[in-house]
Tab-separated table of N, CA, C and O in Angstrom:
chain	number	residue	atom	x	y	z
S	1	UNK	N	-4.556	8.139	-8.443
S	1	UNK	CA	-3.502	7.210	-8.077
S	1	UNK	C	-2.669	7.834	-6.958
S	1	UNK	O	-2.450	9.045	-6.998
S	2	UNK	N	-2.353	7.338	-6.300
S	2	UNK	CA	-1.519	7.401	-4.753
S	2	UNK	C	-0.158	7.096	-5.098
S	2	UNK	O	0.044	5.932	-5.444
S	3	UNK	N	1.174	8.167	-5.074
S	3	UNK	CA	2.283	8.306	-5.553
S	3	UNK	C	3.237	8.154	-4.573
S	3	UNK	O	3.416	9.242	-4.026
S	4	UNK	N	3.938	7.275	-4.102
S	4	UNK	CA	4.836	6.869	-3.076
S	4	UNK	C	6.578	7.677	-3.261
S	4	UNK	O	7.469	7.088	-3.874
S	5	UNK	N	6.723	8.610	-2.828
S	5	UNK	CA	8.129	9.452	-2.869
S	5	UNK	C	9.451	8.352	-2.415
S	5	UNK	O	9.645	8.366	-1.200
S	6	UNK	N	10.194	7.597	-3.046
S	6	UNK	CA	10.850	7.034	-2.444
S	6	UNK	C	12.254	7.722	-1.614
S	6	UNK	O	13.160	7.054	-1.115
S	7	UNK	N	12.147	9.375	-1.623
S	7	UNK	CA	13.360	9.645	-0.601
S	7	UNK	C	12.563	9.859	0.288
S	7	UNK	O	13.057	9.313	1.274
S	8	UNK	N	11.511	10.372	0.606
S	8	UNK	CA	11.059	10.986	1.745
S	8	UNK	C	9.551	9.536	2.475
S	8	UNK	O	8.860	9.469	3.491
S	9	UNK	N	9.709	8.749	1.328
S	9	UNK	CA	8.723	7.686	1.861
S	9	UNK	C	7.083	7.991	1.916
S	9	UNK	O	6.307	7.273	2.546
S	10	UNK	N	6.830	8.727	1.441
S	10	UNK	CA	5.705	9.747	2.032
S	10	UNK	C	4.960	9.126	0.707
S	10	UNK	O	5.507	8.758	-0.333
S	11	UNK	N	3.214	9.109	1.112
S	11	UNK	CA	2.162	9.349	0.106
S	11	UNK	C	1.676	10.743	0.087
S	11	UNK	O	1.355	11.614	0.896
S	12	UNK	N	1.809	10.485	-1.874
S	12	UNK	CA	1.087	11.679	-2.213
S	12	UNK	C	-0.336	11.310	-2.990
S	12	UNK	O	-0.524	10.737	-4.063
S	13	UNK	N	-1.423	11.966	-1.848
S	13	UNK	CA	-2.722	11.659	-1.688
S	13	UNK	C	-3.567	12.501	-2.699
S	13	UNK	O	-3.901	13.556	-2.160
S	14	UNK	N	-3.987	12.404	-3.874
S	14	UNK	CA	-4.982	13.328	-4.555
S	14	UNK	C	-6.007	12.880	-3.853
S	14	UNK	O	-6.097	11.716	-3.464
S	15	UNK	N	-7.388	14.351	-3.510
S	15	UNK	CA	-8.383	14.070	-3.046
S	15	UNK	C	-9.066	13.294	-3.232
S	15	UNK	O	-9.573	12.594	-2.355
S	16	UNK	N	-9.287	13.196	-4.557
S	16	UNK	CA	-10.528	11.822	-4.801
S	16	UNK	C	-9.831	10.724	-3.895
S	16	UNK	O	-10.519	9.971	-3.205
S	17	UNK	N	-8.510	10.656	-3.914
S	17	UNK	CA	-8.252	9.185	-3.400
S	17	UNK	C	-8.413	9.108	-1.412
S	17	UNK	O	-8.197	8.114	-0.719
S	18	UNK	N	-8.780	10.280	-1.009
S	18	UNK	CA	-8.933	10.550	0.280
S	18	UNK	C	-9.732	9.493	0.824
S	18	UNK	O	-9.317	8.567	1.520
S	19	UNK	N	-10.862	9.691	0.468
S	19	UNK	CA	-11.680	8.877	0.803
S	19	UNK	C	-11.923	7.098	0.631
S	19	UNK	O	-12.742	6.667	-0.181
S	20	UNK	N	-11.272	6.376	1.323
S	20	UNK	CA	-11.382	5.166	1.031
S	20	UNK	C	-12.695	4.304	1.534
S	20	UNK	O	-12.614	3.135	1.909
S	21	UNK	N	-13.975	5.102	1.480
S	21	UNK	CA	-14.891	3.681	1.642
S	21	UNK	C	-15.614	4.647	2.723
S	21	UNK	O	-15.399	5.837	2.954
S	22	UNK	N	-16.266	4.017	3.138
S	22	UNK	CA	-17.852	4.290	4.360
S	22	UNK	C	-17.996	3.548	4.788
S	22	UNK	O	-17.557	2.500	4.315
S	23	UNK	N	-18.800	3.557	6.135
S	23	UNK	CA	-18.552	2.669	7.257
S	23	UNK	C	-19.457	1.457	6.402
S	23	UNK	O	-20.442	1.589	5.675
S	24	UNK	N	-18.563	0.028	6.878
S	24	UNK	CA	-19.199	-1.269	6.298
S	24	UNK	C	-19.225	-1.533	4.909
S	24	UNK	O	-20.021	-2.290	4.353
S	25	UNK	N	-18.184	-0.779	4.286
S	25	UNK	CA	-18.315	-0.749	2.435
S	25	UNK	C	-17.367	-2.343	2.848
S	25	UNK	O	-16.489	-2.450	3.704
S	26	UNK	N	-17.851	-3.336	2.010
S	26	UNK	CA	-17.168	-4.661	1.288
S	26	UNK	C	-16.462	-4.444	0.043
S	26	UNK	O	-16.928	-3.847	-0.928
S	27	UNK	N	-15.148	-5.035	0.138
S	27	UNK	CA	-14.571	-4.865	-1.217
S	27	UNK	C	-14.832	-3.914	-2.674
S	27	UNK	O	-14.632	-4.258	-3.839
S	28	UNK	N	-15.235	-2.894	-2.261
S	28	UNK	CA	-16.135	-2.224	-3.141
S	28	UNK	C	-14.893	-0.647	-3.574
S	28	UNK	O	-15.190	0.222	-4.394
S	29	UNK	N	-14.201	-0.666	-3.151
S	29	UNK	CA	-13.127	-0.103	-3.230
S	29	UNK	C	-11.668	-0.387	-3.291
S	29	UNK	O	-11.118	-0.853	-2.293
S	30	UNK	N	-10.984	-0.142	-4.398
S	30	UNK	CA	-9.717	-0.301	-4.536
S	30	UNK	C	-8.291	1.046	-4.873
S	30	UNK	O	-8.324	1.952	-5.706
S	31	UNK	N	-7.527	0.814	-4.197
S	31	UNK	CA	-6.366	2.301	-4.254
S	31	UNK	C	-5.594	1.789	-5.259
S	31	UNK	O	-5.410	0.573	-5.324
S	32	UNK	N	-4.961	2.793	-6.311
S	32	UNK	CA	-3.971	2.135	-7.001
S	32	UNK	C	-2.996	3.190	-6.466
S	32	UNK	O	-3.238	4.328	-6.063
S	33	UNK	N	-1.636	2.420	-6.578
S	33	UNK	CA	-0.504	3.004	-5.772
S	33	UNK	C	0.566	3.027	-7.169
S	33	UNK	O	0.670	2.089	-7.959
S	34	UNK	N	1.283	4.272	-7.248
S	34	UNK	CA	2.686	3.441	-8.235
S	34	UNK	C	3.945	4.168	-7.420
S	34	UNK	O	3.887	5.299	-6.939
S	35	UNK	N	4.871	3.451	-7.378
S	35	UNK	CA	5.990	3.762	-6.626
S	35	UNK	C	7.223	3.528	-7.767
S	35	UNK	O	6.909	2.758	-8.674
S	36	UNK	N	8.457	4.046	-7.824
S	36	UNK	CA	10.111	3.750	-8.374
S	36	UNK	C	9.799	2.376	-8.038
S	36	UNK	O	9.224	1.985	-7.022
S	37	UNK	N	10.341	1.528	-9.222
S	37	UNK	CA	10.780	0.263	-9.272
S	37	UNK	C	11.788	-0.278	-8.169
S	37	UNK	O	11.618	-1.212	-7.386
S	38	UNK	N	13.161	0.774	-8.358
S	38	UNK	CA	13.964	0.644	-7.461
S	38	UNK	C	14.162	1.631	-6.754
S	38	UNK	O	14.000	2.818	-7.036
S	39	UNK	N	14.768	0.831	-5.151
S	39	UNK	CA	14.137	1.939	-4.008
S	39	UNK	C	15.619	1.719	-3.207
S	39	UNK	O	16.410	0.808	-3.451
S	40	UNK	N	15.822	2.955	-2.024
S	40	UNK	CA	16.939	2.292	-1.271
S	40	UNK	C	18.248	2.113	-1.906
S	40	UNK	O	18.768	2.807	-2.780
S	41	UNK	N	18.801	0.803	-1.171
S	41	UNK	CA	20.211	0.537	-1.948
S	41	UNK	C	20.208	-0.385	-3.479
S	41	UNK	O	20.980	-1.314	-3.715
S	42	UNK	N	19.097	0.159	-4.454
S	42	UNK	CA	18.972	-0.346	-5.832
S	42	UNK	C	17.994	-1.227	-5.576
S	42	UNK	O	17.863	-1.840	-6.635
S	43	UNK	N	16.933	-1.818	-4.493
S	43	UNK	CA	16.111	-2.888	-4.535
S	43	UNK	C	15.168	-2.891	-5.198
S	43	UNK	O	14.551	-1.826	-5.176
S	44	UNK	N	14.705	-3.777	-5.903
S	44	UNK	CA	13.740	-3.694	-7.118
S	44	UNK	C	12.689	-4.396	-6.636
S	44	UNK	O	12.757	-5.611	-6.447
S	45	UNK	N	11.619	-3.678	-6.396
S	45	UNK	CA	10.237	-4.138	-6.326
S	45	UNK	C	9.689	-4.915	-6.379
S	45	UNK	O	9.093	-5.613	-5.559
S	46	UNK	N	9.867	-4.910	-7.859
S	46	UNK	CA	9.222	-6.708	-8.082
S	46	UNK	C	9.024	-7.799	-7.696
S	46	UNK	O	7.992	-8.462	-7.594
S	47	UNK	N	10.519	-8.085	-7.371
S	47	UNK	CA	10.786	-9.364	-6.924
S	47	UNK	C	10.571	-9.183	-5.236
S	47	UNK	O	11.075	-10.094	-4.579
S	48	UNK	N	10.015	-8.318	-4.614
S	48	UNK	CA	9.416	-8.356	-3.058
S	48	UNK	C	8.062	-8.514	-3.089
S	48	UNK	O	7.243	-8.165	-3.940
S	49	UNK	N	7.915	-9.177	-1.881
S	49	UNK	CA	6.470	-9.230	-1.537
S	49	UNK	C	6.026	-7.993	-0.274
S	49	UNK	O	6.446	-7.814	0.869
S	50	UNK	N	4.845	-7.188	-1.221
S	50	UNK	CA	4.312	-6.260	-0.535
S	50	UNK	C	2.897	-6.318	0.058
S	50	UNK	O	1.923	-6.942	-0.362
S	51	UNK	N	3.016	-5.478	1.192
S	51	UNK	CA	1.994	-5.810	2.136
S	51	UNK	C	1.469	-4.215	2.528
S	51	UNK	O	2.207	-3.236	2.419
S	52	UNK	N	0.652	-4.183	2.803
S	52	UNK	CA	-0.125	-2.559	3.040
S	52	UNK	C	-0.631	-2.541	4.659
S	52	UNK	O	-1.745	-2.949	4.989
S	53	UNK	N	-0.128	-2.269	5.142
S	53	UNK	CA	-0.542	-2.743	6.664
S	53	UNK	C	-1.113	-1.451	7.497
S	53	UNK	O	-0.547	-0.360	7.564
S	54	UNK	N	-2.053	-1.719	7.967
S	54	UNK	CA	-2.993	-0.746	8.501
S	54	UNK	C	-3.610	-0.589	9.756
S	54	UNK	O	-3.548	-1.582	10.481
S	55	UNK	N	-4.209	0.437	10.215
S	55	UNK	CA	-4.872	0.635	11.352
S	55	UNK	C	-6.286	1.258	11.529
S	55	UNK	O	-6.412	2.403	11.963
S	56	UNK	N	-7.259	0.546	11.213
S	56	UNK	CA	-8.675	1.263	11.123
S	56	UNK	C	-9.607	2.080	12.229
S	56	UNK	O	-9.663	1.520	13.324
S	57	UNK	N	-10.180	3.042	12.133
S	57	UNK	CA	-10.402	3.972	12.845
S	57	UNK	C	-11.080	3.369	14.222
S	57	UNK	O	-11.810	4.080	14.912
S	58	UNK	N	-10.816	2.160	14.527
S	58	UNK	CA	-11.358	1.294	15.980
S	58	UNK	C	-9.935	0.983	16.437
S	58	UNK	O	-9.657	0.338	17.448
S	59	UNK	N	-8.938	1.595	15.447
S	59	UNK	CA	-7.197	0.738	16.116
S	59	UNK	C	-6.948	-0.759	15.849
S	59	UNK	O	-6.003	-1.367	16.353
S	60	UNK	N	-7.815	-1.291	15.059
S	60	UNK	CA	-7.628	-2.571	14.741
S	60	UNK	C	-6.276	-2.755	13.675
S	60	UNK	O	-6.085	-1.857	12.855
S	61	UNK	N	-5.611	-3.605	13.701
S	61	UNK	CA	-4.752	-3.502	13.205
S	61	UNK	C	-4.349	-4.835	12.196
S	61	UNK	O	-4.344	-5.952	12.714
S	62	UNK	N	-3.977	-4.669	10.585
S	62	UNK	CA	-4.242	-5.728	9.755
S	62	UNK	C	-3.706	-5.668	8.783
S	62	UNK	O	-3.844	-4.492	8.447
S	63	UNK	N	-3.131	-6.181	8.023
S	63	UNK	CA	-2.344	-5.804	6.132
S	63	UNK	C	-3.176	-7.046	4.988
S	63	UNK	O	-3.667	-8.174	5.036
S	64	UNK	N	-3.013	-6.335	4.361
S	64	UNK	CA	-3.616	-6.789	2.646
S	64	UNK	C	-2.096	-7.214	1.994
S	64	UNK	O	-1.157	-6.443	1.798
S	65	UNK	N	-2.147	-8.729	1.709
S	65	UNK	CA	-1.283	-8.761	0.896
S	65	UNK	C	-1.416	-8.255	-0.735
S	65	UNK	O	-2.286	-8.771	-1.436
S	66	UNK	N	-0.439	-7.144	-1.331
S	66	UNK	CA	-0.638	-7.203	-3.027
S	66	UNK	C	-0.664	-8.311	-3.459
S	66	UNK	O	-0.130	-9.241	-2.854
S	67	UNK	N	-1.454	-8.501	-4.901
S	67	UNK	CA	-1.771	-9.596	-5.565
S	67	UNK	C	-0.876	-9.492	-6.728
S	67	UNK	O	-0.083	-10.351	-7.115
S	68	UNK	N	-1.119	-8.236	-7.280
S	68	UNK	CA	-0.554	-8.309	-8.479
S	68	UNK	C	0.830	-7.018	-8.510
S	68	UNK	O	0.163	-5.985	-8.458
S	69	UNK	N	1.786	-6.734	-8.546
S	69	UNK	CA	2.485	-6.210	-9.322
S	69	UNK	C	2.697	-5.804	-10.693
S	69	UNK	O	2.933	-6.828	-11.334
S	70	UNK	N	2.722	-4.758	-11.463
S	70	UNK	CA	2.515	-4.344	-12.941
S	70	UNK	C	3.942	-3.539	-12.789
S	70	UNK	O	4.136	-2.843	-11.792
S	71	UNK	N	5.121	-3.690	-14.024
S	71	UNK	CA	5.683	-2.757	-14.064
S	71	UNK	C	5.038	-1.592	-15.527
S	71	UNK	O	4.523	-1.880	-16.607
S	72	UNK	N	5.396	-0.212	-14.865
S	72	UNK	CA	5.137	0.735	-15.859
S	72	UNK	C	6.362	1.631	-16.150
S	72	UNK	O	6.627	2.651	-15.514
S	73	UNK	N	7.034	1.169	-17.120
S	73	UNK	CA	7.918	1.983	-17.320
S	73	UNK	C	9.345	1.848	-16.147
S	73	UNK	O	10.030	0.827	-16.089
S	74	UNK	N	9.638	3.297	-15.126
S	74	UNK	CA	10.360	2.853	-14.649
S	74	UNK	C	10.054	2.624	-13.053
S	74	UNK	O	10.891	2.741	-12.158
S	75	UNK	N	8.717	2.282	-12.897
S	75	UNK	CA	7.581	2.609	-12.206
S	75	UNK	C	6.904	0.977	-11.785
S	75	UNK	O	6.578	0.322	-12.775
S	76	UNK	N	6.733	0.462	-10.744
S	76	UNK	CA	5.778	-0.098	-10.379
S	76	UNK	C	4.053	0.516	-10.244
S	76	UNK	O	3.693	1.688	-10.130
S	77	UNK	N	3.315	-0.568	-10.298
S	77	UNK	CA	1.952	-0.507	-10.181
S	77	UNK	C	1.413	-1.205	-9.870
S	77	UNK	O	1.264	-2.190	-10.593
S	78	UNK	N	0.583	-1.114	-8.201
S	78	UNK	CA	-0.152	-2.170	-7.442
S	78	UNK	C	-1.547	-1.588	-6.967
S	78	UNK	O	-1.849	-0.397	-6.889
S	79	UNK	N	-2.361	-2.730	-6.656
S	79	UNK	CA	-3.653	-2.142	-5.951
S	79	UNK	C	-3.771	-2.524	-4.311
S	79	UNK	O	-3.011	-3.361	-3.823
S	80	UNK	N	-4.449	-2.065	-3.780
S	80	UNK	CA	-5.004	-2.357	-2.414
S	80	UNK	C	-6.875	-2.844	-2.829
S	80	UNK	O	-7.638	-2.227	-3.572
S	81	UNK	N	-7.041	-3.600	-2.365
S	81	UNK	CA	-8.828	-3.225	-2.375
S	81	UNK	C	-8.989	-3.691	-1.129
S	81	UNK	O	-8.355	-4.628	-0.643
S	82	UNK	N	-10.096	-2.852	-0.428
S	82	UNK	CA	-10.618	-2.172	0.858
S	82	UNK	C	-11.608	-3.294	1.257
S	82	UNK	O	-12.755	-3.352	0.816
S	83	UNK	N	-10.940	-4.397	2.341
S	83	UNK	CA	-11.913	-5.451	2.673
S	83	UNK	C	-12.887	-4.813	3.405
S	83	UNK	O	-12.737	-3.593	3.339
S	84	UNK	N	-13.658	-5.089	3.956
S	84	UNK	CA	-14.704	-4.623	5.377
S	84	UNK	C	-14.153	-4.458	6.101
S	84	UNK	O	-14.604	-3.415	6.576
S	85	UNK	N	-12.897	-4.925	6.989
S	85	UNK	CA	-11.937	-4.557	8.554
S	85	UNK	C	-11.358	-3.120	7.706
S	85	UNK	O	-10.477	-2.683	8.446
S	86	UNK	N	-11.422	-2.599	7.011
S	86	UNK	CA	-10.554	-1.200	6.523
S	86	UNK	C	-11.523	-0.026	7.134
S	86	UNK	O	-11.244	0.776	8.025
S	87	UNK	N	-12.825	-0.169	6.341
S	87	UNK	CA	-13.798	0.494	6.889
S	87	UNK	C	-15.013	0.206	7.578
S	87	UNK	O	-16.088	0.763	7.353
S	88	UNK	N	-14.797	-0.718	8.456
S	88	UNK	CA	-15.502	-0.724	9.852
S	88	UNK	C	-15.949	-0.140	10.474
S	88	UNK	O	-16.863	-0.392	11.259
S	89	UNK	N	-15.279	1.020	10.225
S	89	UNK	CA	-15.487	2.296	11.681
S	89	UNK	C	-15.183	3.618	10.830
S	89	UNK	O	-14.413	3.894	9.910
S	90	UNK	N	-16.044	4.227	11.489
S	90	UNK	CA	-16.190	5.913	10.596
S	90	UNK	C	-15.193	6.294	11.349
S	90	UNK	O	-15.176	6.124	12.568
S	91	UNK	N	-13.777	7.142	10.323
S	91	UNK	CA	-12.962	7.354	11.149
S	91	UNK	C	-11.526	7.838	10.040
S	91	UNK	O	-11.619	8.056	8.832
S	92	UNK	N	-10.562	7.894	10.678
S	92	UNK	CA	-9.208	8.126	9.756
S	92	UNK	C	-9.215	6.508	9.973
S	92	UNK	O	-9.813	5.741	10.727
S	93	UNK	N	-8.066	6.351	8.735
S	93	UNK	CA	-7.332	5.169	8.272
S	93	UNK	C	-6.023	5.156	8.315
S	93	UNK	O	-5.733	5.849	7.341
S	94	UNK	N	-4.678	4.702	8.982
S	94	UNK	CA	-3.632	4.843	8.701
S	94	UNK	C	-2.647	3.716	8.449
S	94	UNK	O	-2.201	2.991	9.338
S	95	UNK	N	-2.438	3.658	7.550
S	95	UNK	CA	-1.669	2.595	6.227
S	95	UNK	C	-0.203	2.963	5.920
S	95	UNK	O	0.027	4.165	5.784
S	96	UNK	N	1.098	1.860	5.758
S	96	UNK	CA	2.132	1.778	5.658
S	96	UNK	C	2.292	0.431	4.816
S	96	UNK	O	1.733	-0.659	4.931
S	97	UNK	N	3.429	0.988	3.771
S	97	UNK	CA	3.681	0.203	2.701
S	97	UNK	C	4.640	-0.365	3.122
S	97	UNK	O	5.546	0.337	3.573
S	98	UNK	N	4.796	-1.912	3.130
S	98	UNK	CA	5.813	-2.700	3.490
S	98	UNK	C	6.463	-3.625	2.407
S	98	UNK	O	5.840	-4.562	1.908
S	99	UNK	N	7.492	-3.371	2.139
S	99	UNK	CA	7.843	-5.015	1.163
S	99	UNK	C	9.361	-5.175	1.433
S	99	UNK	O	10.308	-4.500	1.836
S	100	UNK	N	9.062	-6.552	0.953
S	100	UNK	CA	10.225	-7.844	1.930
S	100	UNK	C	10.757	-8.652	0.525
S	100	UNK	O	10.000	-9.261	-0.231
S	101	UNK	N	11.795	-8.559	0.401
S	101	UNK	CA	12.835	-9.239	-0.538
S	101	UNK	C	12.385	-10.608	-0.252
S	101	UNK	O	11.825	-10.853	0.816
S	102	UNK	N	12.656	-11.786	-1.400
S	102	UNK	CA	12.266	-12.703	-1.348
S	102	UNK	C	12.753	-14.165	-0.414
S	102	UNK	O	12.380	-15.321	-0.216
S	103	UNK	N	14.062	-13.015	0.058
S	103	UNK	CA	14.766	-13.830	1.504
S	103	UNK	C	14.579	-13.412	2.652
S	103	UNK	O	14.853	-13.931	3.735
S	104	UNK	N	14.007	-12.264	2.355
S	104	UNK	CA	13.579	-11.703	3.689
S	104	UNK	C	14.785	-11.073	4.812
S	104	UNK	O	14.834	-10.699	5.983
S	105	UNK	N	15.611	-11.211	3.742
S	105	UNK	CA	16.707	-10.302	4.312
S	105	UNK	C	16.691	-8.649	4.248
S	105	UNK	O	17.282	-7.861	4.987
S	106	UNK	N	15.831	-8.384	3.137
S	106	UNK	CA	15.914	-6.888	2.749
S	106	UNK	C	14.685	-6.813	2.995
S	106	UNK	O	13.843	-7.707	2.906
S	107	UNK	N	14.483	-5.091	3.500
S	107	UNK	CA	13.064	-4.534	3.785
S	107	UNK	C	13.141	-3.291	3.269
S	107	UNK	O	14.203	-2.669	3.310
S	108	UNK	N	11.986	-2.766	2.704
S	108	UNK	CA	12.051	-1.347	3.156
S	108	UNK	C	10.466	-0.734	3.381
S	108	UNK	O	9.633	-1.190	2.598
S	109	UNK	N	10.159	-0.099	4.024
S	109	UNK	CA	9.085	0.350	4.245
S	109	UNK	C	8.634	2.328	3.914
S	109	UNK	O	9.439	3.195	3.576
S	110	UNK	N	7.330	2.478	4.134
S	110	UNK	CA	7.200	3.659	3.610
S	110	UNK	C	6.651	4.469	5.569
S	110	UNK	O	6.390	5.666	5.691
């Protein structure tokens, strides 16, 4: 699982989770992420819509909306799964967690 630091914003990557996929893998891979419920100035997760927005090793550029939200404790829990535009191209992957309050007044990103 992929651990989101909410002071420093940063993923913390265990190896197995390094690897997201091979060139042309279809949906065949999914990241689970858990981050603090509440982040920032007290904003609570939940109720935002999060987006994983990315850049695949061709520079293409694209986000996965989350589907599901799980709370754990005092802890959110979401997945990503890895369409074909993720791993397209043999290469690094670089991904930023975005979520947007349900007015879209509040943001915060990773």
């Amino acid at each position: 699982m992929i651990v989101i630091n909410p002071s420093t914003r940063q993923f913390n990557i265990p190896g197995a989770d390094m690897v997201f996929g091979v060139t042309a893998d279809a949906n065949s891979e999914i990241k689970e992420f858990q981050c603090p419920r509440y982040v920032g100035n007290n904003l609570d997760l939940t109720g935002c819509f999060i987006r994983m927005n990315y850049r695949n090793a061709n520079g293409e550029i694209d986000s996965y909306l989350v589907k599901n939200i799980d709370v754990d404790g005092d802890n959110i829990v979401f997945c990503w799964e890895m369409s074909p535009k993720v791993t397209m191209y043999k290469g690094n992957v670089s991904f930023v967690m975005c979520a947007v309050g349900p007015d879209t007044k509040v943001a915060w990103h990773t």
